[in-house]
Amino acid sequence: MKLTDKLYVYKGQYGYSTLIKNQEEKMYVQVAFKKDQEPTGERETINIKNGFLSMYKDKNGYAKPKIVVLDYDIIGEETTTDEWGSDLPF
């Protein structure tokens, strides 16, 4: 599945991730970038120009989703994700 859209990412101990939520339920999804092309800030809003949805298996063997970003532009540094939930179509 090809992805292109605005995404809020932040750097954690194990790389970059983003938060997705459905009402009260939340899930963190890993975000992978090409080597040496990661954002420089701790928290950034990016515009994905070329990316896709993939998966990996955690240490327990469970499948987890992962967003792979091949090309992007930095929109800016953000401090909140409250506005992201209002754009969902469901």
Short mmCIF file of N, CA, C and O in Angstrom, two decimals, residues 19-89:
data_model
loop_
_atom_site.label_atom_id
_atom_site.label_comp_id
_atom_site.label_asym_id
_atom_site.label_seq_id
_atom_site.Cartn_x
_atom_site.Cartn_y
_atom_site.Cartn_z
N LEU A 19 1.66 8.14 16.50
CA LEU A 19 0.52 7.68 17.29
C LEU A 19 -0.71 7.62 16.40
O LEU A 19 -1.01 8.57 15.69
N ILE A 20 -1.40 6.49 16.44
CA ILE A 20 -2.70 6.39 15.79
C ILE A 20 -3.71 6.06 16.87
O ILE A 20 -3.39 5.40 17.86
N LYS A 21 -4.91 6.58 16.71
CA LYS A 21 -5.93 6.34 17.74
C LYS A 21 -7.31 6.26 17.13
O LYS A 21 -7.58 6.81 16.07
N ASN A 22 -8.15 5.53 17.83
CA ASN A 22 -9.55 5.36 17.48
C ASN A 22 -10.34 5.62 18.75
O ASN A 22 -10.42 4.74 19.60
N GLN A 23 -10.84 6.81 18.89
CA GLN A 23 -11.52 7.27 20.09
C GLN A 23 -10.57 7.16 21.28
O GLN A 23 -9.61 7.89 21.33
N GLU A 24 -10.78 6.24 22.20
CA GLU A 24 -9.95 6.13 23.40
C GLU A 24 -8.77 5.17 23.23
O GLU A 24 -7.85 5.17 24.03
N GLU A 25 -8.78 4.33 22.20
CA GLU A 25 -7.72 3.35 22.01
C GLU A 25 -6.56 3.97 21.23
O GLU A 25 -6.77 4.68 20.25
N LYS A 26 -5.33 3.71 21.68
CA LYS A 26 -4.16 4.28 21.05
C LYS A 26 -3.16 3.17 20.71
O LYS A 26 -3.08 2.16 21.38
N MET A 27 -2.38 3.42 19.65
CA MET A 27 -1.35 2.48 19.24
C MET A 27 -0.19 3.27 18.65
O MET A 27 -0.41 4.20 17.88
N TYR A 28 1.02 2.90 19.01
CA TYR A 28 2.20 3.52 18.43
C TYR A 28 2.68 2.65 17.28
O TYR A 28 2.78 1.44 17.40
N VAL A 29 2.97 3.28 16.14
CA VAL A 29 3.41 2.57 14.94
C VAL A 29 4.82 3.04 14.61
O VAL A 29 5.09 4.25 14.58
N GLN A 30 5.71 2.10 14.36
CA GLN A 30 7.08 2.42 13.98
C GLN A 30 7.10 3.11 12.62
O GLN A 30 6.33 2.77 11.73
N VAL A 31 8.00 4.08 12.47
CA VAL A 31 8.20 4.78 11.20
C VAL A 31 9.67 4.65 10.84
O VAL A 31 10.55 5.06 11.61
N ALA A 32 9.94 4.04 9.69
CA ALA A 32 11.32 3.83 9.24
C ALA A 32 11.64 4.78 8.09
O ALA A 32 10.79 5.05 7.24
N PHE A 33 12.87 5.28 8.09
CA PHE A 33 13.36 6.16 7.05
C PHE A 33 14.57 5.52 6.38
O PHE A 33 15.21 4.64 6.97
N LYS A 34 14.89 5.98 5.17
CA LYS A 34 16.11 5.53 4.51
C LYS A 34 17.30 5.93 5.37
O LYS A 34 17.26 6.96 6.06
N LYS A 35 18.35 5.13 5.34
CA LYS A 35 19.53 5.38 6.16
C LYS A 35 20.08 6.78 5.88
O LYS A 35 20.17 7.21 4.73
N ASP A 36 20.41 7.48 6.94
CA ASP A 36 20.98 8.84 6.90
C ASP A 36 20.00 9.87 6.36
O ASP A 36 20.41 10.96 5.96
N GLN A 37 18.69 9.57 6.33
CA GLN A 37 17.70 10.54 5.89
C GLN A 37 16.60 10.74 6.92
O GLN A 37 15.50 11.16 6.61
N GLU A 38 16.90 10.43 8.19
CA GLU A 38 15.94 10.63 9.26
C GLU A 38 15.80 12.12 9.57
O GLU A 38 16.74 12.89 9.33
N PRO A 39 14.66 12.54 10.10
CA PRO A 39 14.52 13.93 10.54
C PRO A 39 15.55 14.24 11.63
O PRO A 39 15.96 13.35 12.37
N THR A 40 15.94 15.49 11.73
CA THR A 40 16.94 15.87 12.73
C THR A 40 16.32 16.25 14.07
O THR A 40 16.97 16.18 15.09
N GLY A 41 15.04 16.63 14.07
CA GLY A 41 14.38 17.04 15.30
C GLY A 41 13.80 15.86 16.06
O GLY A 41 13.65 14.76 15.53
N GLU A 42 13.47 16.10 17.32
CA GLU A 42 12.85 15.07 18.15
C GLU A 42 11.38 14.85 17.80
O GLU A 42 10.87 13.75 17.90
N ARG A 43 10.69 15.94 17.40
CA ARG A 43 9.28 15.88 17.03
C ARG A 43 9.08 16.71 15.77
O ARG A 43 9.37 17.90 15.78
N GLU A 44 8.58 16.09 14.73
CA GLU A 44 8.42 16.79 13.45
C GLU A 44 7.10 16.42 12.80
O GLU A 44 6.61 15.31 12.98
N THR A 45 6.56 17.34 12.03
CA THR A 45 5.47 17.03 11.13
C THR A 45 6.08 16.96 9.75
O THR A 45 6.77 17.87 9.32
N ILE A 46 5.84 15.83 9.07
CA ILE A 46 6.43 15.63 7.75
C ILE A 46 5.32 15.43 6.72
O ILE A 46 4.20 15.03 7.07
N ASN A 47 5.63 15.72 5.48
CA ASN A 47 4.73 15.44 4.37
C ASN A 47 5.37 14.29 3.58
O ASN A 47 6.42 14.48 2.96
N ILE A 48 4.76 13.12 3.64
CA ILE A 48 5.31 11.95 2.94
C ILE A 48 5.02 12.10 1.46
O ILE A 48 3.88 12.18 1.05
N LYS A 49 6.08 12.13 0.66
CA LYS A 49 5.94 12.18 -0.80
C LYS A 49 5.97 10.79 -1.40
O LYS A 49 5.36 10.55 -2.44
N ASN A 50 6.68 9.86 -0.75
CA ASN A 50 6.75 8.49 -1.21
C ASN A 50 6.99 7.59 -0.01
O ASN A 50 8.00 7.72 0.68
N GLY A 51 6.05 6.69 0.24
CA GLY A 51 6.17 5.78 1.36
C GLY A 51 5.21 4.62 1.18
O GLY A 51 4.38 4.62 0.28
N PHE A 52 5.33 3.64 2.07
CA PHE A 52 4.42 2.49 1.99
C PHE A 52 4.24 1.87 3.37
O PHE A 52 5.02 2.11 4.28
N LEU A 53 3.19 1.09 3.50
CA LEU A 53 2.87 0.38 4.73
C LEU A 53 3.48 -1.01 4.65
O LEU A 53 3.32 -1.71 3.66
N SER A 54 4.18 -1.40 5.70
CA SER A 54 4.81 -2.70 5.75
C SER A 54 4.55 -3.31 7.13
O SER A 54 3.68 -2.83 7.85
N MET A 55 5.29 -4.34 7.48
CA MET A 55 5.14 -4.96 8.80
C MET A 55 6.47 -5.58 9.21
O MET A 55 7.38 -5.73 8.41
N TYR A 56 6.56 -5.90 10.48
CA TYR A 56 7.71 -6.61 11.03
C TYR A 56 7.21 -7.51 12.15
O TYR A 56 6.06 -7.39 12.58
N LYS A 57 8.03 -8.42 12.62
CA LYS A 57 7.67 -9.27 13.75
C LYS A 57 8.48 -8.84 14.96
O LYS A 57 9.69 -8.66 14.87
N ASP A 58 7.78 -8.67 16.09
CA ASP A 58 8.48 -8.29 17.31
C ASP A 58 9.20 -9.50 17.90
O ASP A 58 9.16 -10.60 17.33
N LYS A 59 9.86 -9.30 19.05
CA LYS A 59 10.66 -10.38 19.63
C LYS A 59 9.82 -11.59 20.06
O LYS A 59 10.35 -12.68 20.23
N ASN A 60 8.50 -11.40 20.19
CA ASN A 60 7.60 -12.50 20.54
C ASN A 60 6.97 -13.15 19.32
O ASN A 60 6.16 -14.06 19.45
N GLY A 61 7.31 -12.67 18.13
CA GLY A 61 6.79 -13.24 16.91
C GLY A 61 5.47 -12.65 16.44
O GLY A 61 4.88 -13.15 15.49
N TYR A 62 4.99 -11.58 17.09
CA TYR A 62 3.74 -10.95 16.69
C TYR A 62 3.98 -9.97 15.54
O TYR A 62 4.95 -9.21 15.56
N ALA A 63 3.10 -9.97 14.57
CA ALA A 63 3.20 -9.04 13.43
C ALA A 63 2.76 -7.65 13.87
O ALA A 63 1.73 -7.50 14.51
N LYS A 64 3.54 -6.65 13.50
CA LYS A 64 3.25 -5.25 13.84
C LYS A 64 3.35 -4.41 12.57
O LYS A 64 4.22 -4.65 11.73
N PRO A 65 2.48 -3.39 12.41
CA PRO A 65 2.58 -2.53 11.23
C PRO A 65 3.77 -1.58 11.34
O PRO A 65 4.22 -1.25 12.44
N LYS A 66 4.27 -1.16 10.19
CA LYS A 66 5.39 -0.22 10.13
C LYS A 66 5.19 0.66 8.89
O LYS A 66 4.83 0.17 7.83
N ILE A 67 5.42 1.95 9.04
CA ILE A 67 5.37 2.88 7.92
C ILE A 67 6.80 3.11 7.45
O ILE A 67 7.68 3.45 8.26
N VAL A 68 7.04 2.90 6.17
CA VAL A 68 8.37 3.11 5.59
C VAL A 68 8.31 4.37 4.73
O VAL A 68 7.51 4.44 3.79
N VAL A 69 9.13 5.35 5.05
CA VAL A 69 9.16 6.63 4.34
C VAL A 69 10.40 6.68 3.47
O VAL A 69 11.52 6.58 3.97
N LEU A 70 10.19 6.81 2.15
CA LEU A 70 11.30 6.88 1.21
C LEU A 70 11.67 8.31 0.86
O LEU A 70 12.83 8.62 0.62
N ASP A 71 10.68 9.21 0.82
CA ASP A 71 10.92 10.61 0.48
C ASP A 71 9.90 11.47 1.21
O ASP A 71 8.71 11.12 1.26
N TYR A 72 10.35 12.59 1.77
CA TYR A 72 9.47 13.45 2.56
C TYR A 72 10.02 14.87 2.62
O TYR A 72 11.19 15.11 2.34
N ASP A 73 9.15 15.79 3.01
CA ASP A 73 9.52 17.17 3.32
C ASP A 73 9.14 17.43 4.77
O ASP A 73 8.11 16.93 5.25
N ILE A 74 9.94 18.22 5.45
CA ILE A 74 9.61 18.61 6.82
C ILE A 74 8.70 19.82 6.77
O ILE A 74 9.03 20.83 6.15
N ILE A 75 7.53 19.70 7.39
CA ILE A 75 6.58 20.81 7.46
C ILE A 75 6.94 21.70 8.64
O ILE A 75 6.91 22.91 8.55
N GLY A 76 7.28 21.10 9.77
CA GLY A 76 7.66 21.87 10.94
C GLY A 76 7.67 21.05 12.19
O GLY A 76 7.24 19.91 12.21
N GLU A 77 8.18 21.65 13.25
CA GLU A 77 8.22 21.00 14.54
C GLU A 77 6.89 21.21 15.23
O GLU A 77 6.35 22.31 15.23
N GLU A 78 6.36 20.18 15.83
CA GLU A 78 5.06 20.24 16.50
C GLU A 78 5.22 19.87 17.97
O GLU A 78 6.15 19.18 18.35
N THR A 79 4.26 20.29 18.77
CA THR A 79 4.28 19.94 20.19
C THR A 79 3.03 19.19 20.62
O THR A 79 2.95 18.73 21.73
N THR A 80 2.03 19.06 19.75
CA THR A 80 0.81 18.37 20.13
C THR A 80 0.25 17.61 18.94
O THR A 80 0.51 17.94 17.79
N THR A 81 -0.57 16.57 19.22
CA THR A 81 -1.19 15.79 18.16
C THR A 81 -2.71 15.85 18.26
O THR A 81 -3.40 15.08 17.62
N ASP A 82 -3.26 16.77 19.04
CA ASP A 82 -4.70 16.83 19.27
C ASP A 82 -5.50 17.02 17.99
O ASP A 82 -6.59 16.49 17.85
N GLU A 83 -4.98 17.78 17.03
CA GLU A 83 -5.73 18.06 15.81
C GLU A 83 -5.79 16.87 14.87
O GLU A 83 -6.60 16.82 13.97
N TRP A 84 -4.97 15.85 15.05
CA TRP A 84 -4.93 14.72 14.13
C TRP A 84 -6.19 13.87 14.20
O TRP A 84 -6.62 13.33 13.21
N GLY A 85 -6.79 13.72 15.37
CA GLY A 85 -7.98 12.88 15.49
C GLY A 85 -9.18 13.43 14.76
O GLY A 85 -10.09 12.68 14.41
N SER A 86 -9.23 14.71 14.49
CA SER A 86 -10.41 15.31 13.86
C SER A 86 -10.47 15.07 12.37
O SER A 86 -11.51 15.27 11.76
N ASP A 87 -9.37 14.63 11.73
CA ASP A 87 -9.35 14.42 10.28
C ASP A 87 -9.81 13.02 9.88
O ASP A 87 -9.94 12.74 8.70
N LEU A 88 -10.06 12.15 10.84
CA LEU A 88 -10.42 10.77 10.50
C LEU A 88 -11.83 10.71 9.94
O LEU A 88 -12.74 11.36 10.45
N PRO A 89 -12.04 9.91 8.89
CA PRO A 89 -13.36 9.84 8.26
C PRO A 89 -14.35 8.94 8.99
O PRO A 89 -15.47 8.82 8.57
#
